PDB file of C-alpha atoms in Angstrom:
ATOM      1  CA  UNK A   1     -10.013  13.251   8.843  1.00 64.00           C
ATOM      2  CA  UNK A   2      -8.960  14.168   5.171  1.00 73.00           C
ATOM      3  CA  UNK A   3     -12.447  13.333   3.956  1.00 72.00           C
ATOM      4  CA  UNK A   4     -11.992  16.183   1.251  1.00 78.00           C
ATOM      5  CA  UNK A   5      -8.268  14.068   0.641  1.00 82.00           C
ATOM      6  CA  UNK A   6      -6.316  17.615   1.664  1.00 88.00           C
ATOM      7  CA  UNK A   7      -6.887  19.028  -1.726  1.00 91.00           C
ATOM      8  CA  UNK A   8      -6.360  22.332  -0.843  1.00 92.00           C
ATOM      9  CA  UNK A   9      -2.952  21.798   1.459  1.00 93.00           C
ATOM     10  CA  UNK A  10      -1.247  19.385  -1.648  1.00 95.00           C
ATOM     11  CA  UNK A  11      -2.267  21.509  -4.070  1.00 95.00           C
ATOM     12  CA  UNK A  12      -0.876  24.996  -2.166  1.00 96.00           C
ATOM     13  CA  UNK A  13       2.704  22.972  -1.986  1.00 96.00           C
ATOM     14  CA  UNK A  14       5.210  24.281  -4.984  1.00 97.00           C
ATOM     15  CA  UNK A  15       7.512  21.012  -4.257  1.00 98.00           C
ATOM     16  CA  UNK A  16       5.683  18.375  -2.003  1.00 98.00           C
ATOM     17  CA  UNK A  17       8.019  15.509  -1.220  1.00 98.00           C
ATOM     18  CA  UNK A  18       7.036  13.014   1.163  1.00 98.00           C
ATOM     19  CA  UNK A  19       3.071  12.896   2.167  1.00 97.00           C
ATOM     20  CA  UNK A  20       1.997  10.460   4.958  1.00 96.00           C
ATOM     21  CA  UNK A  21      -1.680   9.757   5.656  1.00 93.00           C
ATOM     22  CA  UNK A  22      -3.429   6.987   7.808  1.00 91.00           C
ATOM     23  CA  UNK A  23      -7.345   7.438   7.639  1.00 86.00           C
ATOM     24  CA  UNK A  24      -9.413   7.661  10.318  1.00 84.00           C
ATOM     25  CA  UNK A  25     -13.488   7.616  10.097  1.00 79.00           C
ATOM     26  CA  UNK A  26     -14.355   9.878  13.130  1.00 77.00           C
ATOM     27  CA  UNK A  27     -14.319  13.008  11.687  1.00 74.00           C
ATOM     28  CA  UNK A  28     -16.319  15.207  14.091  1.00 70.00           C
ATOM     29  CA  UNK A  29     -16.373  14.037  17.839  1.00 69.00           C
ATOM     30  CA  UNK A  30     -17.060  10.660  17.206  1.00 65.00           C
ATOM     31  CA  UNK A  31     -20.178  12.158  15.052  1.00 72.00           C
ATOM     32  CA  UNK A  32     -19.815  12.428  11.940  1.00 75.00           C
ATOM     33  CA  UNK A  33     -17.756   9.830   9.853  1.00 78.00           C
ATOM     34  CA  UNK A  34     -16.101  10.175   6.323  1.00 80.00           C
ATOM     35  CA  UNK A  35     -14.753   7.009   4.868  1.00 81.00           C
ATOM     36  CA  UNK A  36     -11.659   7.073   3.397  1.00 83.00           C
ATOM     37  CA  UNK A  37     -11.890   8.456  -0.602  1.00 85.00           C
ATOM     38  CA  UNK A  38      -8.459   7.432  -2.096  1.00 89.00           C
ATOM     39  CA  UNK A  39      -9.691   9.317  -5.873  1.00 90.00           C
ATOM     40  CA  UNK A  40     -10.209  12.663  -4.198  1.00 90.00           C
ATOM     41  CA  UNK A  41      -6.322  12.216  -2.635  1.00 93.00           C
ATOM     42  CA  UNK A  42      -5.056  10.799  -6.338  1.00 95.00           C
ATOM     43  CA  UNK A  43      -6.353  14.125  -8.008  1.00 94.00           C
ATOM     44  CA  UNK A  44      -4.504  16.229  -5.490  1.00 95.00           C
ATOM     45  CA  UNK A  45      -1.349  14.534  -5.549  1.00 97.00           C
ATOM     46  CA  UNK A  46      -0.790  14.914  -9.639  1.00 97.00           C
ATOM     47  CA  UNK A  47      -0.120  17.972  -8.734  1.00 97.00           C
ATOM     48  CA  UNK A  48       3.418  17.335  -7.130  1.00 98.00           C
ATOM     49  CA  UNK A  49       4.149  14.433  -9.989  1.00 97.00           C
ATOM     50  CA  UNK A  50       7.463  16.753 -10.095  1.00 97.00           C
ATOM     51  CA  UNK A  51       8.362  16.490  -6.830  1.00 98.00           C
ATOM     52  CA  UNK A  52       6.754  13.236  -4.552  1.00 98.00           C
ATOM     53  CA  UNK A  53       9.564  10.924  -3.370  1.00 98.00           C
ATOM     54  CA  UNK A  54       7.501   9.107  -0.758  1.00 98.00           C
ATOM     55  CA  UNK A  55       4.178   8.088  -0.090  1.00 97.00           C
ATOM     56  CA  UNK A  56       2.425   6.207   2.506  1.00 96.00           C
ATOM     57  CA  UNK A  57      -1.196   6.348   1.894  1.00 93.00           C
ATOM     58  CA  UNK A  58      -3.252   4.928   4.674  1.00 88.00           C
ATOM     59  CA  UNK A  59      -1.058   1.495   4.910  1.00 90.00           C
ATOM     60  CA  UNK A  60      -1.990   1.713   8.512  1.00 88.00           C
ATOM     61  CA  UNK A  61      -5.637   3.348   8.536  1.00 79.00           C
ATOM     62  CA  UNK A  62      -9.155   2.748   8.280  1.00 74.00           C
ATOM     63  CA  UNK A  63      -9.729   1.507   4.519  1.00 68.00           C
ATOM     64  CA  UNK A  64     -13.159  -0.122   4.891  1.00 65.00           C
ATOM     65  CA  UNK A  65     -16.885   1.798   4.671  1.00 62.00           C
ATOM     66  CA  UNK A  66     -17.487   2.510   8.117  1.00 53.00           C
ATOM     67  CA  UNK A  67     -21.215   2.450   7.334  1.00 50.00           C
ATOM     68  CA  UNK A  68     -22.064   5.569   9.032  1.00 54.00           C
ATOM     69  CA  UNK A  69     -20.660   8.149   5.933  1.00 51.00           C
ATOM     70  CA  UNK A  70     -24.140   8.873   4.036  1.00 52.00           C
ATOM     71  CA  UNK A  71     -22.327  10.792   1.100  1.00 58.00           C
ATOM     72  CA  UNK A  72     -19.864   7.643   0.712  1.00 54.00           C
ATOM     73  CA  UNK A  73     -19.852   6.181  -3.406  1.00 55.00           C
ATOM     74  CA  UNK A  74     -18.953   3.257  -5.051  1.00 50.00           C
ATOM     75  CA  UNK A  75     -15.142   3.193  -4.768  1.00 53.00           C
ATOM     76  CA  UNK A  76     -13.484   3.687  -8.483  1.00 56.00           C
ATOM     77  CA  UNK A  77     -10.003   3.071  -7.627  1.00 72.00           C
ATOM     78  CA  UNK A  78      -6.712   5.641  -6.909  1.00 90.00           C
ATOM     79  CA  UNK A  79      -4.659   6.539 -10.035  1.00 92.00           C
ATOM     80  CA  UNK A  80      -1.482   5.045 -12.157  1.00 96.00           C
ATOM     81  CA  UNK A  81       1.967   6.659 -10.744  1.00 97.00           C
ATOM     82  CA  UNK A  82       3.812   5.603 -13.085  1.00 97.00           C
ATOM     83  CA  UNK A  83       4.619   9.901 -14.497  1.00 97.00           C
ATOM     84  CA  UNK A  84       5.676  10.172 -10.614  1.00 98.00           C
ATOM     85  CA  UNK A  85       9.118  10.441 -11.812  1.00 96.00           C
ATOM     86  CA  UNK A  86      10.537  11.296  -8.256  1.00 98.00           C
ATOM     87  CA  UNK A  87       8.646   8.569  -6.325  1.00 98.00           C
ATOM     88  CA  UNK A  88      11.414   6.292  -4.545  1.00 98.00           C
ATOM     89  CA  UNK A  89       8.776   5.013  -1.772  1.00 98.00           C
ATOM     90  CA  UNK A  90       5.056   3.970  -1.763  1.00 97.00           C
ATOM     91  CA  UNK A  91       3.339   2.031   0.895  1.00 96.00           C
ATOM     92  CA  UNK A  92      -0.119   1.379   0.026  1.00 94.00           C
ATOM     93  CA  UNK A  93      -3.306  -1.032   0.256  1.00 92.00           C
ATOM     94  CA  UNK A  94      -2.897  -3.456  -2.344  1.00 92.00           C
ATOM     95  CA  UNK A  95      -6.549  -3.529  -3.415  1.00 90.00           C
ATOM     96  CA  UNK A  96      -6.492   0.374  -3.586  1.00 90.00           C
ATOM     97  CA  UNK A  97      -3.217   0.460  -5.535  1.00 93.00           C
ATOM     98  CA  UNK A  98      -4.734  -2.301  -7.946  1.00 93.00           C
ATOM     99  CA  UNK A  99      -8.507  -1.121  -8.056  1.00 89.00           C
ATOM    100  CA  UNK A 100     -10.338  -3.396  -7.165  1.00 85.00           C
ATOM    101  CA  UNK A 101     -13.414  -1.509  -6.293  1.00 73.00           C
ATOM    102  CA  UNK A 102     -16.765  -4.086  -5.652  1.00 70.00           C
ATOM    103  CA  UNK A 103     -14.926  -6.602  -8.004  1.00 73.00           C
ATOM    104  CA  UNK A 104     -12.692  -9.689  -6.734  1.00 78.00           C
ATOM    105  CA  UNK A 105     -10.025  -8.563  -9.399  1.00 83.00           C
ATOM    106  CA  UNK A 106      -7.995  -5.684 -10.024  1.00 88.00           C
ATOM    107  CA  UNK A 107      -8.248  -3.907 -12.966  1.00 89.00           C
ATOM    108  CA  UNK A 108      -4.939  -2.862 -13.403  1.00 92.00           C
ATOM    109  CA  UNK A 109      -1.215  -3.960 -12.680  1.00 94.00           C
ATOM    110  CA  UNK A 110       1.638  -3.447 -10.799  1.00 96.00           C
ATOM    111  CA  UNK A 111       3.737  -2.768 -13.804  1.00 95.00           C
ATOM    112  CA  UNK A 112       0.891   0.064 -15.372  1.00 95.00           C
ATOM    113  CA  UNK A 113       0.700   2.227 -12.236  1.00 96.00           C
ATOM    114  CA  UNK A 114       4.467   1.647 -10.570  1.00 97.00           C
ATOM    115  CA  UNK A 115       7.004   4.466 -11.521  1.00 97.00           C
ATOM    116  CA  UNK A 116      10.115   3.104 -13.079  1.00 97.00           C
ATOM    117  CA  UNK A 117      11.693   5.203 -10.427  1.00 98.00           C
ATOM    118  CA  UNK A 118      10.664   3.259  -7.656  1.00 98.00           C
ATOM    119  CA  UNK A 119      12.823   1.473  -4.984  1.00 97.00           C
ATOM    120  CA  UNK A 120      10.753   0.112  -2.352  1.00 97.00           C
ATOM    121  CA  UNK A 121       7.200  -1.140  -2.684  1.00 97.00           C
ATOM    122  CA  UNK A 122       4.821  -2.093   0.674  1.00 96.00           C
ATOM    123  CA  UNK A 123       1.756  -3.409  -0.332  1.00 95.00           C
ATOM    124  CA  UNK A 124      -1.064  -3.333   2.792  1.00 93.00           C
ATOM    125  CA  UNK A 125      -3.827  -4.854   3.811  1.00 91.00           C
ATOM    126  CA  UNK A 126      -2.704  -7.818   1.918  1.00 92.00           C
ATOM    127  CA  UNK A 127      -5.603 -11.301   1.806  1.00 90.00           C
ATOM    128  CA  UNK A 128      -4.799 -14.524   1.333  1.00 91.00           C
ATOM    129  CA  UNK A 129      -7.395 -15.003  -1.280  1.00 91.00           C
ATOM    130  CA  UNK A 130      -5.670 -12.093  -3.471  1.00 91.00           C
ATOM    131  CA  UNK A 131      -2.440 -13.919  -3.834  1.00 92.00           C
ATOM    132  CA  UNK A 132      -3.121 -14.707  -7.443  1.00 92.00           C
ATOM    133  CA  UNK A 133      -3.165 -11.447  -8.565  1.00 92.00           C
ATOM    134  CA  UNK A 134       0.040  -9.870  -6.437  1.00 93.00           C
ATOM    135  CA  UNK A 135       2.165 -13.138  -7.323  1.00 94.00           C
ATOM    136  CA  UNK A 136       1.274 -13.039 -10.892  1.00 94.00           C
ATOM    137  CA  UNK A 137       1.867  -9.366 -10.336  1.00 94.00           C
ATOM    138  CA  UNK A 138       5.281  -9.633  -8.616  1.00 95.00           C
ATOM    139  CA  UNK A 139       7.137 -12.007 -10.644  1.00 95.00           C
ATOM    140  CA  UNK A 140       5.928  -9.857 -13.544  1.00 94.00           C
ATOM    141  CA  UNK A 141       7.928  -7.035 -11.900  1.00 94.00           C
ATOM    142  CA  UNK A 142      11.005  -9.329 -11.702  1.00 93.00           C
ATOM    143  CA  UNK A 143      10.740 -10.918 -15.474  1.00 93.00           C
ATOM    144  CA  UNK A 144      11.213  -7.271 -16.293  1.00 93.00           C
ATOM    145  CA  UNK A 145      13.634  -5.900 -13.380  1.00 92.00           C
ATOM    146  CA  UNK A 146      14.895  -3.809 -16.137  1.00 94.00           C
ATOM    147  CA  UNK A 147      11.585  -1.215 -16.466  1.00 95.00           C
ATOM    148  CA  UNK A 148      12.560  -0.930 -12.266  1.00 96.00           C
ATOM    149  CA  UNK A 149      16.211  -0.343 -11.895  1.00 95.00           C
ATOM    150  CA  UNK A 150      16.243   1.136  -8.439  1.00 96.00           C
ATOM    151  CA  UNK A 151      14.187  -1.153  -7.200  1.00 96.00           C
ATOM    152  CA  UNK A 152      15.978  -2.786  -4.063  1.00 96.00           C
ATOM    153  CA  UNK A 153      13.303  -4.099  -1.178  1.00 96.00           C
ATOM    154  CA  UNK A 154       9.656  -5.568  -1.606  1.00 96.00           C
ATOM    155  CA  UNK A 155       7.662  -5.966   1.541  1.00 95.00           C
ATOM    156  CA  UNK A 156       3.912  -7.836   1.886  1.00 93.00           C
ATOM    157  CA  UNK A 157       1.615  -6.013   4.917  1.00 92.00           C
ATOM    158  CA  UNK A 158      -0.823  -9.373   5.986  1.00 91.00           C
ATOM    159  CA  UNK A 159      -4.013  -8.481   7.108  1.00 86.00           C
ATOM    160  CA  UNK A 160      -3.781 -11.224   9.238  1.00 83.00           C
ATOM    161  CA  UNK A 161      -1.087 -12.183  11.383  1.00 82.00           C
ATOM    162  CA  UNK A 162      -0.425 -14.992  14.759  1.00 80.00           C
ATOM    163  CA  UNK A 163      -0.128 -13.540  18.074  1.00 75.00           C
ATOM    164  CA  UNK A 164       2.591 -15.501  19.984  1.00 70.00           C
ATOM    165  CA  UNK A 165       0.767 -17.452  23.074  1.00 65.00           C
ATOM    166  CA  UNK A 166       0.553 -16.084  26.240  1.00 55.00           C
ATOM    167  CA  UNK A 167       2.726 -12.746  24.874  1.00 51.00           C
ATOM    168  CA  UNK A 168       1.777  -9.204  25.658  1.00 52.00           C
ATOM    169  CA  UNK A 169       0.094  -7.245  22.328  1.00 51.00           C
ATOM    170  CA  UNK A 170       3.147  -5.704  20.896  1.00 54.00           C
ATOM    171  CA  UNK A 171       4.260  -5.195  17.327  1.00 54.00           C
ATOM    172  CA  UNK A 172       7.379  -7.712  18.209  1.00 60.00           C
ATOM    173  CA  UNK A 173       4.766 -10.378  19.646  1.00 72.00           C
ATOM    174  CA  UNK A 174       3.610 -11.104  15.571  1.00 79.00           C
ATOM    175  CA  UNK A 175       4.443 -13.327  12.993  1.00 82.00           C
ATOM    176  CA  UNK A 176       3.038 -14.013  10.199  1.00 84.00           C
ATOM    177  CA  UNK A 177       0.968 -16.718   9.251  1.00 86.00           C
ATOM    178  CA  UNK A 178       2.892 -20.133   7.787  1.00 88.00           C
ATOM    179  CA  UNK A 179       0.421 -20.551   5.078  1.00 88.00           C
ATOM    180  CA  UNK A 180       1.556 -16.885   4.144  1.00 90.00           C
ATOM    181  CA  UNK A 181       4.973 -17.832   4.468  1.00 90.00           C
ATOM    182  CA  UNK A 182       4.786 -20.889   2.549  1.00 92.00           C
ATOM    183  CA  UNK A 183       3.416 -19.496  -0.339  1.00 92.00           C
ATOM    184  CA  UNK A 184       5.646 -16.668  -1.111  1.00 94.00           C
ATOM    185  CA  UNK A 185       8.333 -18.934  -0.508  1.00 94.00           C
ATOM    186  CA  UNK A 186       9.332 -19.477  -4.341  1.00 94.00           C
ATOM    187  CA  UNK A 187       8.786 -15.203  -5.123  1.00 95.00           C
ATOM    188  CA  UNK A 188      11.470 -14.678  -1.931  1.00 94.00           C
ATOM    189  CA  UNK A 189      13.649 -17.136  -4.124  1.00 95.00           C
ATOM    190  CA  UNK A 190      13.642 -15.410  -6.927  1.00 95.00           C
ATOM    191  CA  UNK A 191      14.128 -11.703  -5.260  1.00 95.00           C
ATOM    192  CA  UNK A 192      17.504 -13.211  -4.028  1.00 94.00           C
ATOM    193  CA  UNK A 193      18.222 -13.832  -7.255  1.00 94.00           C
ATOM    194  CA  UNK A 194      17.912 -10.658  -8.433  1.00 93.00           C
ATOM    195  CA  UNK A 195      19.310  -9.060  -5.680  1.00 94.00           C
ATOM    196  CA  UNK A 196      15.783  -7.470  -4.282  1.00 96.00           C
ATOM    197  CA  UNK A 197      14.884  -7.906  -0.660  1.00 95.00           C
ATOM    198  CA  UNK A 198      11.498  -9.182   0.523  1.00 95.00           C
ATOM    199  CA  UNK A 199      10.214  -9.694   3.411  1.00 93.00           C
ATOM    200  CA  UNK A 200       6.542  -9.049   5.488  1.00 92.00           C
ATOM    201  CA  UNK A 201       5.817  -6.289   8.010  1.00 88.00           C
ATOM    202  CA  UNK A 202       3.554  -4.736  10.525  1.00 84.00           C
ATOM    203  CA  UNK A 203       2.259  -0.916  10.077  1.00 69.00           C
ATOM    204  CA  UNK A 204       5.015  -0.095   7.568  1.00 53.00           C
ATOM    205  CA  UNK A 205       7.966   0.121   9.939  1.00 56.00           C
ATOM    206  CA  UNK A 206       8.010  -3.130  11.770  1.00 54.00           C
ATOM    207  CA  UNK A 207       9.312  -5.759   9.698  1.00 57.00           C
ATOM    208  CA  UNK A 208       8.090  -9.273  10.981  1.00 54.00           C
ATOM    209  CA  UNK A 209       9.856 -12.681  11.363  1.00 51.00           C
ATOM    210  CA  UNK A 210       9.466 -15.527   9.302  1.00 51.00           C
ATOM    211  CA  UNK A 211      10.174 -18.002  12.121  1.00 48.00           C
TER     212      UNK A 211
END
């Protein structure tokens, strides 16, 4: 269940360019469990700094301690990507990307681990009560579009989302919520401005309506 973060398959790769992992805890029959150990994944990855141009880390997996891993530790955060040179995609947990470890704030920023080469951003997992730090965080990326000049689509993963009434469970059958909505109004705004797309969606691929 890349408990050991596939150290030794990223690091055996002369030119690894796009790397796709969604955690799960089961690692043996439903017997043993490994909780997801985003540090042991960073290390490995610096390897290709040459070469990643995408990277969706667990945007859709199991991010929480499952409560069963014995060797788990405190979490210390992922890793700045900023010398990624080659990185045009990175879909992410927010509060992994930002460290947050045991703490309620991050203890870095968008602009100190984001590669200038970047051109779209999905930040997952996204909570309510964190929208202090991404909005700060996000209009700080626009004030200075110029240190991202690829940059062309933003997209916010909610943790929570409404299930239309009476409608079968499928990806289509979310929205998000209002209060979500409402207060990413003003950032949407200003992306129009400068010509970046927002917008909110669903296990990376499944971008969500507004109405």
């Amino acid at each position: 269940n890349g408990g050991n973060g596939f150290a030794e398959y990223i690091t055996s790769c002369a030119n690894l360019e796009i790397f796709d992992y969604q955690h799960d805890d089961t690692c043996i029959w439903s017997e043993v469990y490994r909780d997801f150990c985003p540090l042991l994944f960073y290390n490995a990855l610096c390897s290709q700094k040459h070469s990643l141009r995408e990277l969706r880390l667990n945007n859709n997996g199991a991010t929480g301690q499952s409560g069963f891993d014995e060797d788990t530790t405190e979490f210390i955060g992922f890793g700045s990507l900023a010398e990624f040179h080659q990185l045009r995609e990175l879909r992410m947990p927010l509060r992994r990307l930002l460290q947050f470890g045991s703490s309620d704030q991050p203890k870095v920023s968008l602009l100190e681990v984001l590669p200038p080469s970047l051109e779209f951003l999905n930040l997952a997992h996204y909570h309510e009560e964190d929208f202090e730090v991404v909005s700060k965080d996000l209009q700080t990326m626009l004030a200075q579009r110029e240190r991202f000049p690829n940059l062309k689509r933003i997209e916010i993963q909610p943790y929570v989302l409404v299930m239309t009434p009476g409608a079968i469970v499928h990806s289509t059958n979310f929205r998000v919520q209002e209060s979500t909505q409402q207060s990413f109004l003003p950032f949407d705004m200003a992306c129009r401005e400068m010509g970046v797309q927002f917008g909110f969606s669903k296990e990376g691929n499944c971008r969500l309506t507004t109405e």
